[in-house]
Coordinates of N, CA, C and O in Angstrom, one line a residue:
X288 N -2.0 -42.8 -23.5 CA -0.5 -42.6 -23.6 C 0.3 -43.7 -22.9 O 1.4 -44.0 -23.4
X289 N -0.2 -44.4 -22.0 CA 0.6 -45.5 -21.0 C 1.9 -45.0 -20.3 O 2.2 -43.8 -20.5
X290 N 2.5 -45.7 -19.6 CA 3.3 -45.2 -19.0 C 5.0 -45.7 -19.6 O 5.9 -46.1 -18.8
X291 N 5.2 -45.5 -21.2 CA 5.7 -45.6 -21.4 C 7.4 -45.4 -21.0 O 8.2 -46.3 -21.2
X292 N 7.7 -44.3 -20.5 CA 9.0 -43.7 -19.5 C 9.4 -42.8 -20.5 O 10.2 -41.9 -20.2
X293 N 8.9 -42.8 -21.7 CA 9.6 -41.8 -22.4 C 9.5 -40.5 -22.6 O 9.8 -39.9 -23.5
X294 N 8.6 -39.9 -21.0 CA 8.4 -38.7 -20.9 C 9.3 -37.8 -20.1 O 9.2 -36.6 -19.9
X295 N 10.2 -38.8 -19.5 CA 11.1 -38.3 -18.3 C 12.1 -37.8 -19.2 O 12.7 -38.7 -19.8
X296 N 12.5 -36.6 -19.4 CA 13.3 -35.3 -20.7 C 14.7 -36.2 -20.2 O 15.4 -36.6 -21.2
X297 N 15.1 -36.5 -18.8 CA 16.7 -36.8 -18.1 C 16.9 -37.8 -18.8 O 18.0 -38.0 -19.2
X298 N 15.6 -38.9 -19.3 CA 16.0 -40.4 -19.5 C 15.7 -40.7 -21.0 O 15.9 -41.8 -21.6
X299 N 15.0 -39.1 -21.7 CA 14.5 -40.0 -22.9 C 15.5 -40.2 -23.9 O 16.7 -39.9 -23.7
X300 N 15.1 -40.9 -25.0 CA 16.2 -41.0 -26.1 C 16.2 -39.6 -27.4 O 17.0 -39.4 -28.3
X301 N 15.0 -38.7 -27.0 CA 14.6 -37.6 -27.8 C 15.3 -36.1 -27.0 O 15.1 -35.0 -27.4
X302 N 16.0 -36.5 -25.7 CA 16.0 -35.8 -24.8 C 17.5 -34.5 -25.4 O 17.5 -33.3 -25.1
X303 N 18.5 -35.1 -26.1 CA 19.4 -34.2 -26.8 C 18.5 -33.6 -27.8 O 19.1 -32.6 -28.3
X304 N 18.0 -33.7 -28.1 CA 17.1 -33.0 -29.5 C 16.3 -31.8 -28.9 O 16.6 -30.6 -29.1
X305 N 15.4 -32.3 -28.0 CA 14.6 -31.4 -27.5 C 15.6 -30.4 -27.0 O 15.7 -29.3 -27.6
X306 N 16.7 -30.9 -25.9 CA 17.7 -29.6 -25.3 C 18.1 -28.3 -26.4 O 18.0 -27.0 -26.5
X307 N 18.7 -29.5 -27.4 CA 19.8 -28.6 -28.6 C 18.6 -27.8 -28.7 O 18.8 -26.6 -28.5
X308 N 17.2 -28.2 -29.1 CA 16.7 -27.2 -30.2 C 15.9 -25.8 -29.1 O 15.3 -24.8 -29.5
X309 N 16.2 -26.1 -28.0 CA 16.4 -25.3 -26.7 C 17.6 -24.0 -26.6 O 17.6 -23.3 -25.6
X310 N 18.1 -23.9 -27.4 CA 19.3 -23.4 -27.3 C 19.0 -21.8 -27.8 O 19.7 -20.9 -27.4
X311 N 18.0 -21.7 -28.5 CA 17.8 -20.6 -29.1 C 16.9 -19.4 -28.4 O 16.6 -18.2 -28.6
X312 N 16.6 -20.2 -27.7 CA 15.3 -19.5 -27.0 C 14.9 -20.4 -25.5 O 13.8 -20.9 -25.2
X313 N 16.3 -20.4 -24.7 CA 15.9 -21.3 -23.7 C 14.6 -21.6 -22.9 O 13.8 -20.8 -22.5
X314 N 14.7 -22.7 -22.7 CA 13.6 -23.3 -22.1 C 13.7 -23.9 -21.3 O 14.6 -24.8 -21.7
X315 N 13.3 -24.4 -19.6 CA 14.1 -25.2 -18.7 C 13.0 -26.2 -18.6 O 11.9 -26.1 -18.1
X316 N 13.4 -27.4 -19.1 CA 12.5 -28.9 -18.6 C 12.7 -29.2 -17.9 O 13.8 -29.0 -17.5
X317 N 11.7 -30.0 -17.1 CA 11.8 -30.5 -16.1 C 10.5 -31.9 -15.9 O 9.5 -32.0 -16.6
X318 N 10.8 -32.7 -14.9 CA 9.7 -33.1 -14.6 C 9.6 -33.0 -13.1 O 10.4 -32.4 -12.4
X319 N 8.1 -33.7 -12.5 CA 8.0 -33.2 -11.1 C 7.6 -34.0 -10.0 O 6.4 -34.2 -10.1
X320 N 8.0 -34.6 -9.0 CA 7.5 -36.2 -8.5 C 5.7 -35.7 -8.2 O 5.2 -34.7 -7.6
X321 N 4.9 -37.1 -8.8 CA 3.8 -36.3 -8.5 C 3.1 -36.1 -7.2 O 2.2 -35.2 -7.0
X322 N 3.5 -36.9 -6.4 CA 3.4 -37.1 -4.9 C 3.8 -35.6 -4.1 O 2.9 -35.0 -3.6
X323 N 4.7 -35.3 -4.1 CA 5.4 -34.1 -3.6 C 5.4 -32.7 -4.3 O 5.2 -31.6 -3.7
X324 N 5.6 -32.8 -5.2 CA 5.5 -31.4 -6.5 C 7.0 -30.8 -6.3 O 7.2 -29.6 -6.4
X325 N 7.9 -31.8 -6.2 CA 9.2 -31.4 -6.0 C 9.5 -31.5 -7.5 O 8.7 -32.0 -8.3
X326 N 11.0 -30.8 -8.0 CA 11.5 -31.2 -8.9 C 12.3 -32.8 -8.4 O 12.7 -33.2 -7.3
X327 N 12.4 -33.8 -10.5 CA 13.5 -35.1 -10.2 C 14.4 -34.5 -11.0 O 15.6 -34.7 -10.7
X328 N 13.9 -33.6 -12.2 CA 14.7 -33.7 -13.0 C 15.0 -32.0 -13.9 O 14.1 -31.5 -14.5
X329 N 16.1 -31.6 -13.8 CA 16.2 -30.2 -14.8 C 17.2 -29.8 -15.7 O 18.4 -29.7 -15.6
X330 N 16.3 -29.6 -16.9 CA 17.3 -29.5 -17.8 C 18.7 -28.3 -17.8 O 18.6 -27.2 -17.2
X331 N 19.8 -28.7 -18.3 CA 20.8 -27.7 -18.1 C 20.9 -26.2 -18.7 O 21.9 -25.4 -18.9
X332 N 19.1 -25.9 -19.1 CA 19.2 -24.6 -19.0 C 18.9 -23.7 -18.3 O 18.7 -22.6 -18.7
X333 N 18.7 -24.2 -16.8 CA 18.7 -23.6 -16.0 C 19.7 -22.8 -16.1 O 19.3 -21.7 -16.6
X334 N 20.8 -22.9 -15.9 CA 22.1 -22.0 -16.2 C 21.7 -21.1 -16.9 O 21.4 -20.1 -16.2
X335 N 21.3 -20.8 -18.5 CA 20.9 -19.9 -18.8 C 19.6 -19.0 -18.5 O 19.3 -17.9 -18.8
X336 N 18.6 -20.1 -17.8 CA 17.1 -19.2 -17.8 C 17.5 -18.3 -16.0 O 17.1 -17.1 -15.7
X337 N 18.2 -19.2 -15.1 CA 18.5 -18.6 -13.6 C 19.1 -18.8 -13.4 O 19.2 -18.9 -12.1
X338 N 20.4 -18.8 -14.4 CA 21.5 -18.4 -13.5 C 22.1 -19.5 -12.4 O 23.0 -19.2 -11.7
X339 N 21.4 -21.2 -12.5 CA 22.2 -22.2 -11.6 C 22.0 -23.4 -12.4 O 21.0 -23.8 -13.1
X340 N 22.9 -23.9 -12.1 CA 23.0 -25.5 -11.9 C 21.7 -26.5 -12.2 O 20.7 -25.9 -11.8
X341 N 21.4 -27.8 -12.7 CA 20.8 -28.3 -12.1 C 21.1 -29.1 -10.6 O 20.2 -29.6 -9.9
X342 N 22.2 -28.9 -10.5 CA 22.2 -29.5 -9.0 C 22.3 -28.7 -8.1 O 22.1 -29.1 -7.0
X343 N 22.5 -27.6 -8.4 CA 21.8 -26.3 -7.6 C 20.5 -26.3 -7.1 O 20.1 -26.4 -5.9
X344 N 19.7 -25.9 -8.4 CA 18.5 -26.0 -8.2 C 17.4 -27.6 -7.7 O 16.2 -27.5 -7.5
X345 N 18.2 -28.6 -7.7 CA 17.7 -29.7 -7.6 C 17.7 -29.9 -5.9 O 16.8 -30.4 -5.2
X346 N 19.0 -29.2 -5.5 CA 19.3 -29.0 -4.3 C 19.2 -28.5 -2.8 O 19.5 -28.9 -1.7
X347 N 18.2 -27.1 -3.3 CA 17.9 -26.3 -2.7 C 16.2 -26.4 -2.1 O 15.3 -26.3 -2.8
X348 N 16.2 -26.5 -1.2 CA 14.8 -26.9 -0.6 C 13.4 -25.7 -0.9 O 13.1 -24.7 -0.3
X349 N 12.9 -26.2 -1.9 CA 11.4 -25.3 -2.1 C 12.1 -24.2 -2.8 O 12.1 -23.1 -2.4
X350 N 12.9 -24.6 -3.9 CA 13.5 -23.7 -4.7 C 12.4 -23.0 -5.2 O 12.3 -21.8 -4.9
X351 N 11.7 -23.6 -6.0 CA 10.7 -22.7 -6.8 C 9.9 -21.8 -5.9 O 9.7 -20.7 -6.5
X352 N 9.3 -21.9 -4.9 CA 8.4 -21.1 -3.9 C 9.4 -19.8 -3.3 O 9.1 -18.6 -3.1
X353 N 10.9 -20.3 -3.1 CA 11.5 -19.3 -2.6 C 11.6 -18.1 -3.6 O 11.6 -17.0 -3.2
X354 N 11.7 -18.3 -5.0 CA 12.1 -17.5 -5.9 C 11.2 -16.8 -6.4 O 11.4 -15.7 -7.0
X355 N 9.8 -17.4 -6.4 CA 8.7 -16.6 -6.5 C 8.4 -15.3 -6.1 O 8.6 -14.9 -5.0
X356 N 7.8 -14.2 -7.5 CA 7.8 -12.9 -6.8 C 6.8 -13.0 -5.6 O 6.0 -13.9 -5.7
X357 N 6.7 -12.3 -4.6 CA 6.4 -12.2 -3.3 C 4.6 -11.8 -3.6 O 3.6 -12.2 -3.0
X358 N 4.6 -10.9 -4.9 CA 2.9 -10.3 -5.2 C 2.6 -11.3 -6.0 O 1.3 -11.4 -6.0
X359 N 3.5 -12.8 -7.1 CA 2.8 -13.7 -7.5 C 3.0 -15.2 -6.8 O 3.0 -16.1 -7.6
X360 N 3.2 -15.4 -5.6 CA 3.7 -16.2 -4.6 C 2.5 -17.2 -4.7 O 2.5 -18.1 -5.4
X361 N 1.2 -16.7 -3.7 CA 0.0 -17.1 -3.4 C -0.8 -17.6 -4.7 O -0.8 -18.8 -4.6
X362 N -1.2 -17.3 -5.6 CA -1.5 -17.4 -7.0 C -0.6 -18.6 -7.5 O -1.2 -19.6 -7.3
X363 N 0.4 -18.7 -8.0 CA 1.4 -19.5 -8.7 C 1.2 -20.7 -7.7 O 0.6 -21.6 -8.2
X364 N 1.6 -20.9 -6.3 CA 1.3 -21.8 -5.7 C -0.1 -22.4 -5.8 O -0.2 -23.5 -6.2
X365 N -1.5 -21.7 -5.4 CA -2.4 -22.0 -5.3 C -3.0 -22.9 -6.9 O -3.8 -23.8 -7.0
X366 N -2.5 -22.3 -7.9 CA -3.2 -22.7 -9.1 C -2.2 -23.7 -9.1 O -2.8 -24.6 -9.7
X367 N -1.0 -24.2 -8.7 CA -0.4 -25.7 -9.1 C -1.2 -26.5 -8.1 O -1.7 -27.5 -8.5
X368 N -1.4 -26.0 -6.6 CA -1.4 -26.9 -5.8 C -3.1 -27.5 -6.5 O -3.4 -28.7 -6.6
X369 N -3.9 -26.4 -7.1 CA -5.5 -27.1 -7.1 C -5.2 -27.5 -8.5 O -6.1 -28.5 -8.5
X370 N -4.6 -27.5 -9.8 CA -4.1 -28.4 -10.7 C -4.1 -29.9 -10.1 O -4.8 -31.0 -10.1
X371 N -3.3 -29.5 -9.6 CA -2.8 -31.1 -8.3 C -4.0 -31.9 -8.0 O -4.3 -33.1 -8.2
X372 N -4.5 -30.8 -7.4 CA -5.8 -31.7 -6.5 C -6.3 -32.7 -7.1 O -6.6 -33.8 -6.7
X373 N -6.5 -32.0 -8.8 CA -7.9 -32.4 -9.9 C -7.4 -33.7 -10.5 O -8.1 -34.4 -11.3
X374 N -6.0 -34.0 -10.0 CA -5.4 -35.2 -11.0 C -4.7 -34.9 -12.0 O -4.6 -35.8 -12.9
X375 N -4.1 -33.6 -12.1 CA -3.4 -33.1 -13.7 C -3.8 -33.6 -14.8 O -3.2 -34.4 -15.6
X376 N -4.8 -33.1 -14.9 CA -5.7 -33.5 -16.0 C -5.3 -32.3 -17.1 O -4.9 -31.2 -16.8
X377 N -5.6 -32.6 -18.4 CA -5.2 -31.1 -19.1 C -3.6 -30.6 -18.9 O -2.7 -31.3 -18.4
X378 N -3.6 -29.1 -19.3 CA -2.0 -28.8 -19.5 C -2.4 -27.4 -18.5 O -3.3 -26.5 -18.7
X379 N -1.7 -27.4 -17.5 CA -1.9 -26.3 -16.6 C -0.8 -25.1 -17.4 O 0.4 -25.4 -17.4
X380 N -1.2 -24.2 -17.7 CA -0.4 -22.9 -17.9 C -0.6 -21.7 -17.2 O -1.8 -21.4 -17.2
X381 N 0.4 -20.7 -16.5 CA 0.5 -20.0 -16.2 C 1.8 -18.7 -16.0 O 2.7 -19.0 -16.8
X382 N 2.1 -17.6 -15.4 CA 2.5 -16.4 -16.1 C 3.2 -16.6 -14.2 O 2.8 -17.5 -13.4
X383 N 3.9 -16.0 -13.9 CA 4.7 -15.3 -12.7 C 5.8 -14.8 -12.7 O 6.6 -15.4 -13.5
X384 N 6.3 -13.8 -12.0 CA 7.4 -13.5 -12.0 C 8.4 -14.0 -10.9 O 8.1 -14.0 -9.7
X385 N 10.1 -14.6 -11.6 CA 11.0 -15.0 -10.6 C 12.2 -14.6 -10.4 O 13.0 -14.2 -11.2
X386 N 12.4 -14.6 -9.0 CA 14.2 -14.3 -9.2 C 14.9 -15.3 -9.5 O 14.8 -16.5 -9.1
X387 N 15.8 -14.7 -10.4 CA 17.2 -15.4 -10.6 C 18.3 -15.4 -9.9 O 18.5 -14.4 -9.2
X388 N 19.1 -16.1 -9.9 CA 19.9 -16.1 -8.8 C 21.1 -14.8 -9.1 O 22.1 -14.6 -8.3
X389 N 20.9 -14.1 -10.3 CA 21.6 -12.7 -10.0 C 21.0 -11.8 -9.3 O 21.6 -10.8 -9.1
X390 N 19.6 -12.0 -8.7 CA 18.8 -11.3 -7.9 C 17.6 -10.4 -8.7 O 16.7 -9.7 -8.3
X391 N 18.1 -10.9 -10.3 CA 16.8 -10.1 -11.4 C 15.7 -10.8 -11.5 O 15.7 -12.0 -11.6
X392 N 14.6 -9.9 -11.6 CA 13.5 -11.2 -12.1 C 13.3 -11.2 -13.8 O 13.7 -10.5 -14.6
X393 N 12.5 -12.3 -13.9 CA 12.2 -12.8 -15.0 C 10.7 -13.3 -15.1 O 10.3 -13.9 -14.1
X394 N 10.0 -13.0 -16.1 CA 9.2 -13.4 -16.0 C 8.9 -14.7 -16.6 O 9.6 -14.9 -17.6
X395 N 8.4 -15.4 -16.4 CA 8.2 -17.1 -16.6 C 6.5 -17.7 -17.2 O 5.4 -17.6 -16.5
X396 N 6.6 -18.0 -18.0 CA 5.5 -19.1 -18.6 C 5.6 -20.2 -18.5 O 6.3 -20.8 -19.3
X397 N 5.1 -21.0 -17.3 CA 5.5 -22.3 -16.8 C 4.6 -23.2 -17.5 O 3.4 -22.7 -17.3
X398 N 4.6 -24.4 -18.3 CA 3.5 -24.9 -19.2 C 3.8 -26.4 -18.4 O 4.9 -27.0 -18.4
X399 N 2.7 -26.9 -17.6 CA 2.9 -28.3 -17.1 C 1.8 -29.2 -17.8 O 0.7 -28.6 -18.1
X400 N 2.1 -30.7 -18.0 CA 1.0 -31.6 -18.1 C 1.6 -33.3 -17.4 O 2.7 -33.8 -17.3
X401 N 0.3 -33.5 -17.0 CA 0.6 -34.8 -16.1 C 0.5 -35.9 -17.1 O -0.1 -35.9 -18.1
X402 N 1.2 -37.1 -16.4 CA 1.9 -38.2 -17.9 C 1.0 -39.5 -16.9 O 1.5 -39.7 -15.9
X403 N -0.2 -40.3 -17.1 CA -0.9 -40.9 -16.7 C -1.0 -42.8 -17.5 O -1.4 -43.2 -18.5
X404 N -0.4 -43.2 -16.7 CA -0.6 -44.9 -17.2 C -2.1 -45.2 -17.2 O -3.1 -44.7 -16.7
X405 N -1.9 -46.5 -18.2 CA -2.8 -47.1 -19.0 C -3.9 -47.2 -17.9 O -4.8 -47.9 -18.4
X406 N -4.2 -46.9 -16.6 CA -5.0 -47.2 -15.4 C -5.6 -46.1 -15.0 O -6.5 -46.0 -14.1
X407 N -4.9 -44.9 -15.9 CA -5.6 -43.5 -15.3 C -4.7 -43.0 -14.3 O -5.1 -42.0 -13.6
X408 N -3.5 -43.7 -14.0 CA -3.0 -43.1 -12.5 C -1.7 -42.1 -13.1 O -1.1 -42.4 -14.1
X409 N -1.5 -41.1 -12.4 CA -0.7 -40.3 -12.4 C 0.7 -40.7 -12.3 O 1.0 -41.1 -11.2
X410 N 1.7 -40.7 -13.3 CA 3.0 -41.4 -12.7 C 4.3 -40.5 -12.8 O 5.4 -40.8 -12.2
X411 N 3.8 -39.0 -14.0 CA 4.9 -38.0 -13.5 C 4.0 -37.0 -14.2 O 2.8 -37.0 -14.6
X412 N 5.1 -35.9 -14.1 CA 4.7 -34.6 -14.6 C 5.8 -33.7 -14.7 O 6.6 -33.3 -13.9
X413 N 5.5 -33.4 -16.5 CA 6.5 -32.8 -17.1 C 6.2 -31.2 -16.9 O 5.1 -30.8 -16.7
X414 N 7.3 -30.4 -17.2 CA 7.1 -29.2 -17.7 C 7.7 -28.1 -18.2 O 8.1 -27.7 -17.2
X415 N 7.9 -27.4 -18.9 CA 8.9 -26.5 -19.3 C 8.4 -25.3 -19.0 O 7.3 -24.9 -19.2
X416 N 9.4 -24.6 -18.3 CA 9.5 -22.8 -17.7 C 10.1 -22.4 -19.2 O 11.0 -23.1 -19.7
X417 N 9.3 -20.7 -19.8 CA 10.2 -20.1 -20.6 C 10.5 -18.8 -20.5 O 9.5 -18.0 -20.6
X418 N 11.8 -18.2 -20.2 CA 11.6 -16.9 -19.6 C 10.7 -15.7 -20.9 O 11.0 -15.6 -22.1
X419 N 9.9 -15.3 -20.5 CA 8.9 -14.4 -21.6 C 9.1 -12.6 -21.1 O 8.4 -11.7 -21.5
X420 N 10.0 -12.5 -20.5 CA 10.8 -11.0 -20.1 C 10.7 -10.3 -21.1 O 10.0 -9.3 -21.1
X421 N 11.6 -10.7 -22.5 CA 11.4 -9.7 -23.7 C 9.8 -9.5 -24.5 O 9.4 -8.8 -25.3
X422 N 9.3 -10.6 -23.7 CA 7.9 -10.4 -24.6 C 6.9 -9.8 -23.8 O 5.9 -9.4 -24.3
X423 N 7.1 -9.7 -22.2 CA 6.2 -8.8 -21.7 C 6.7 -7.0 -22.1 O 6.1 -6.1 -22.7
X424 N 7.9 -7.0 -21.7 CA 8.6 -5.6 -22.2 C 8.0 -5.2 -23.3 O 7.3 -4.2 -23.1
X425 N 7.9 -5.8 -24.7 CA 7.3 -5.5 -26.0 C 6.0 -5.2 -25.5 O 6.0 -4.1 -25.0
X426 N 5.0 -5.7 -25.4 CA 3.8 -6.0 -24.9 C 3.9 -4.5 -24.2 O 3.3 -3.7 -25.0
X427 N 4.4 -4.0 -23.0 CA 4.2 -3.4 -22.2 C 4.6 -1.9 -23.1 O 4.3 -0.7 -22.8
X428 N 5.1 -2.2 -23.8 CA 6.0 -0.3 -24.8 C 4.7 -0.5 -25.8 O 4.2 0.6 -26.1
X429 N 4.1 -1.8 -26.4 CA 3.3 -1.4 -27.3 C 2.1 -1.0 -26.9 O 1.4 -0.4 -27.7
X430 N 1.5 -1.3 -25.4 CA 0.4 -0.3 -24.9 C 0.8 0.4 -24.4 O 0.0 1.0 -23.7
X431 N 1.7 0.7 -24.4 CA 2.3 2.7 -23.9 C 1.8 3.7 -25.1 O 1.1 4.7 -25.3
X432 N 2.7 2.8 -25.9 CA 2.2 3.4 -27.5 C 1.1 3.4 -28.3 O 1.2 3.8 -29.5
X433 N 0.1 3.0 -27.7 CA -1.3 2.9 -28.2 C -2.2 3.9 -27.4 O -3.3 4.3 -27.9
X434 N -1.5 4.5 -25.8 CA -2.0 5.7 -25.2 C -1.9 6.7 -25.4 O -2.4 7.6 -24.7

């Protein structure tokens, strides 16, 4: 892939495309410094997936770890941090639940993969959160209804 730049969603030239077609079924992009595992960059649907800003959430120190449900805290951390470890190799996916800043949670499918120059070295990492609330709900009425 090389380290083209055109994976950074803030800077690409594909970057209105991807948002607009975001619109129907929000999705919050982002990328992640890979050194730190902070957010650089988030798309403006944060507003609709939690309720803030990207300069809100860009803002706020260990946003993502604070909003973490408390029973998927340990887990969601530990599986990015050992992702991390391995060199973001592959596309890490995983399920947790978050608060939003109305104080409701949501549940979240966070889908990350790391963006590696022509050298093998790690030089970012993208990823999109999608809130999946109406699809655990379904999920959860349709094994009710199968008891």
């Amino acid at each position: 892939m090389g380290n083209q730049g055109k994976y950074i969603f803030g800077q690409s030239t594909n970057c209105t495309c991807v948002e607009y077609s975001s619109k129907s079924n929000p999705v919050l992009l982002y990328t992640l410094d890979p050194l730190t595992l902070l957010p650089r960059y988030v798309s403006s649907d944060s507003e609709i997936v939690y309720n803030q800003t990207p300069s809100e959430v860009l803002s706020e120190t260990n946003w993502w770890r604070k909003h973490l449900h408390p029973e998927d805290r340990d887990q969601a951390v530990s599986t990015l941090k050992n992702w991390a470890e391995q060199g973001c190799h592959g596309q890490l996916r995983h399920r947790y639940r978050f608060r939003k800043n109305d104080k409701s949670w949501a549940w979240i499918e966070d889908q990350l993969a790391g963006i590696h120059n022509d050298n093998g070295e790690l030089v970012d990492i993208v990823g999109s959160l999608t809130d999946i609330t109406q699809c655990v709900g379904v999920q959860g009425d349709f094994r009710l209804a199968l008891h």
